[in-house]
């Protein structure tokens, strides 16, 4: 019980930092997705799916993510984590989409690091 409470407190602090870093509040479903309580995001355009997914990747734990290696895999989809956003189904194999997503991820990662949010190591 105490662990859950402490975890929620840390999550709230992190969300406050993220909201301040980006200059707007995240929606409740984005927050739920970022912390793994749901695995589905709305399918309509401009609903914040890509931002939520990038933040989720940045906050995730594990070995460093090598985005350069992901971009080198021509003709293969991104293998970062299951994700369905930003017309992923039609473009996930295209080099253009992979570069766009990598740049979005870099932008989010840089913003979070500047705001002193604890993030996973990502190699760009």
Tab-separated table of C-alpha atoms in Angstrom:
chain	number	residue	atom	x	y	z
A	1	UNK	CA	0.000	0.000	0.000
A	2	UNK	CA	2.766	2.437	0.924
A	3	UNK	CA	4.698	1.534	-2.239
A	4	UNK	CA	1.667	2.330	-4.396
A	5	UNK	CA	1.169	5.658	-2.653
A	6	UNK	CA	4.830	6.615	-3.085
A	7	UNK	CA	4.709	5.569	-6.746
A	8	UNK	CA	1.653	7.795	-7.359
A	9	UNK	CA	3.354	10.732	-5.640
A	10	UNK	CA	6.413	10.314	-7.868
A	11	UNK	CA	4.161	10.083	-10.934
A	12	UNK	CA	2.362	13.318	-10.002
A	13	UNK	CA	5.681	15.120	-9.547
A	14	UNK	CA	6.867	13.841	-12.902
A	15	UNK	CA	3.643	14.935	-14.614
A	16	UNK	CA	3.938	18.419	-13.092
A	17	UNK	CA	7.471	18.702	-14.504
A	18	UNK	CA	6.324	17.428	-17.902
A	19	UNK	CA	3.358	19.815	-18.041
A	20	UNK	CA	5.647	22.716	-17.173
A	21	UNK	CA	8.262	21.624	-19.721
A	22	UNK	CA	5.781	21.497	-22.591
A	23	UNK	CA	3.666	24.447	-21.450
A	24	UNK	CA	0.320	22.640	-21.407
A	25	UNK	CA	-1.317	19.922	-19.306
A	26	UNK	CA	-1.398	16.341	-20.521
A	27	UNK	CA	-4.805	14.727	-20.872
A	28	UNK	CA	-5.821	12.051	-18.387
A	29	UNK	CA	-5.664	9.231	-20.967
A	30	UNK	CA	-2.129	10.323	-21.938
A	31	UNK	CA	-1.048	10.110	-18.308
A	32	UNK	CA	-2.655	6.678	-17.928
A	33	UNK	CA	-0.861	5.501	-21.099
A	34	UNK	CA	2.513	6.955	-20.096
A	35	UNK	CA	2.503	5.028	-16.828
A	36	UNK	CA	1.230	1.793	-18.390
A	37	UNK	CA	-2.213	1.686	-16.830
A	38	UNK	CA	-3.809	1.561	-20.299
A	39	UNK	CA	-2.389	0.462	-23.645
A	40	UNK	CA	-4.879	2.142	-25.940
A	41	UNK	CA	-5.003	5.737	-27.136
A	42	UNK	CA	-7.748	7.439	-29.166
A	43	UNK	CA	-7.411	6.944	-32.901
A	44	UNK	CA	-8.341	10.449	-34.015
A	45	UNK	CA	-5.665	12.745	-35.398
A	46	UNK	CA	-3.926	15.303	-33.202
A	47	UNK	CA	-5.015	13.605	-30.001
A	48	UNK	CA	-1.547	13.461	-28.448
A	49	UNK	CA	-0.718	9.815	-29.192
A	50	UNK	CA	2.777	10.441	-30.518
A	51	UNK	CA	3.672	12.781	-27.658
A	52	UNK	CA	2.381	10.290	-25.075
A	53	UNK	CA	4.275	7.448	-26.725
A	54	UNK	CA	7.513	9.434	-26.894
A	55	UNK	CA	7.203	10.387	-23.226
A	56	UNK	CA	6.474	6.743	-22.345
A	57	UNK	CA	9.618	5.627	-24.179
A	58	UNK	CA	11.706	8.311	-22.488
A	59	UNK	CA	10.461	7.374	-19.010
A	60	UNK	CA	10.714	3.616	-19.555
A	61	UNK	CA	13.418	1.547	-17.914
A	62	UNK	CA	15.913	-0.706	-19.593
A	63	UNK	CA	19.135	-0.596	-21.550
A	64	UNK	CA	19.877	2.432	-23.728
A	65	UNK	CA	17.765	2.718	-26.871
A	66	UNK	CA	19.861	3.099	-30.024
A	67	UNK	CA	17.785	5.136	-32.457
A	68	UNK	CA	20.655	5.316	-34.968
A	69	UNK	CA	20.519	1.530	-35.229
A	70	UNK	CA	16.737	1.626	-35.692
A	71	UNK	CA	17.131	4.073	-38.591
A	72	UNK	CA	19.752	1.862	-40.277
A	73	UNK	CA	17.317	-1.056	-40.565
A	74	UNK	CA	15.963	-0.155	-43.984
A	75	UNK	CA	12.659	-1.718	-44.942
A	76	UNK	CA	11.989	-2.880	-41.395
A	77	UNK	CA	9.470	-1.361	-39.001
A	78	UNK	CA	10.488	0.425	-35.832
A	79	UNK	CA	10.960	-2.077	-33.025
A	80	UNK	CA	10.947	0.376	-30.128
A	81	UNK	CA	7.663	-0.722	-28.575
A	82	UNK	CA	4.219	-1.637	-29.908
A	83	UNK	CA	2.635	1.605	-31.055
A	84	UNK	CA	-0.178	2.669	-33.294
A	85	UNK	CA	-0.100	6.386	-33.878
A	86	UNK	CA	0.442	9.031	-36.534
A	87	UNK	CA	-0.700	6.807	-39.417
A	88	UNK	CA	1.721	4.120	-38.248
A	89	UNK	CA	0.008	1.291	-40.117
A	90	UNK	CA	0.511	2.856	-43.549
A	91	UNK	CA	3.971	4.354	-43.063
A	92	UNK	CA	5.860	2.285	-40.483
A	93	UNK	CA	8.271	0.818	-43.044
A	94	UNK	CA	9.076	4.102	-44.765
A	95	UNK	CA	12.412	5.760	-44.023
A	96	UNK	CA	10.636	9.137	-43.979
A	97	UNK	CA	8.307	8.048	-41.158
A	98	UNK	CA	11.164	6.544	-39.152
A	99	UNK	CA	13.194	9.763	-39.440
A	100	UNK	CA	10.159	11.865	-38.510
A	101	UNK	CA	9.438	9.727	-35.459
A	102	UNK	CA	13.109	9.783	-34.411
A	103	UNK	CA	13.095	13.593	-34.592
A	104	UNK	CA	9.894	13.784	-32.553
A	105	UNK	CA	11.407	11.448	-29.976
A	106	UNK	CA	14.593	13.541	-29.881
A	107	UNK	CA	12.579	16.737	-29.367
A	108	UNK	CA	10.623	15.202	-26.468
A	109	UNK	CA	13.752	13.628	-24.948
A	110	UNK	CA	15.659	16.930	-25.059
A	111	UNK	CA	12.750	18.847	-23.543
A	112	UNK	CA	12.423	16.340	-20.698
A	113	UNK	CA	16.168	16.304	-19.984
A	114	UNK	CA	16.296	20.107	-19.867
A	115	UNK	CA	13.457	20.028	-17.356
A	116	UNK	CA	15.364	17.545	-15.196
A	117	UNK	CA	12.910	14.712	-15.662
A	118	UNK	CA	14.639	11.371	-15.105
A	119	UNK	CA	14.806	9.724	-18.528
A	120	UNK	CA	16.222	6.558	-20.025
A	121	UNK	CA	19.410	6.857	-22.098
A	122	UNK	CA	18.598	7.200	-25.789
A	123	UNK	CA	21.324	7.348	-28.443
A	124	UNK	CA	20.404	9.525	-31.444
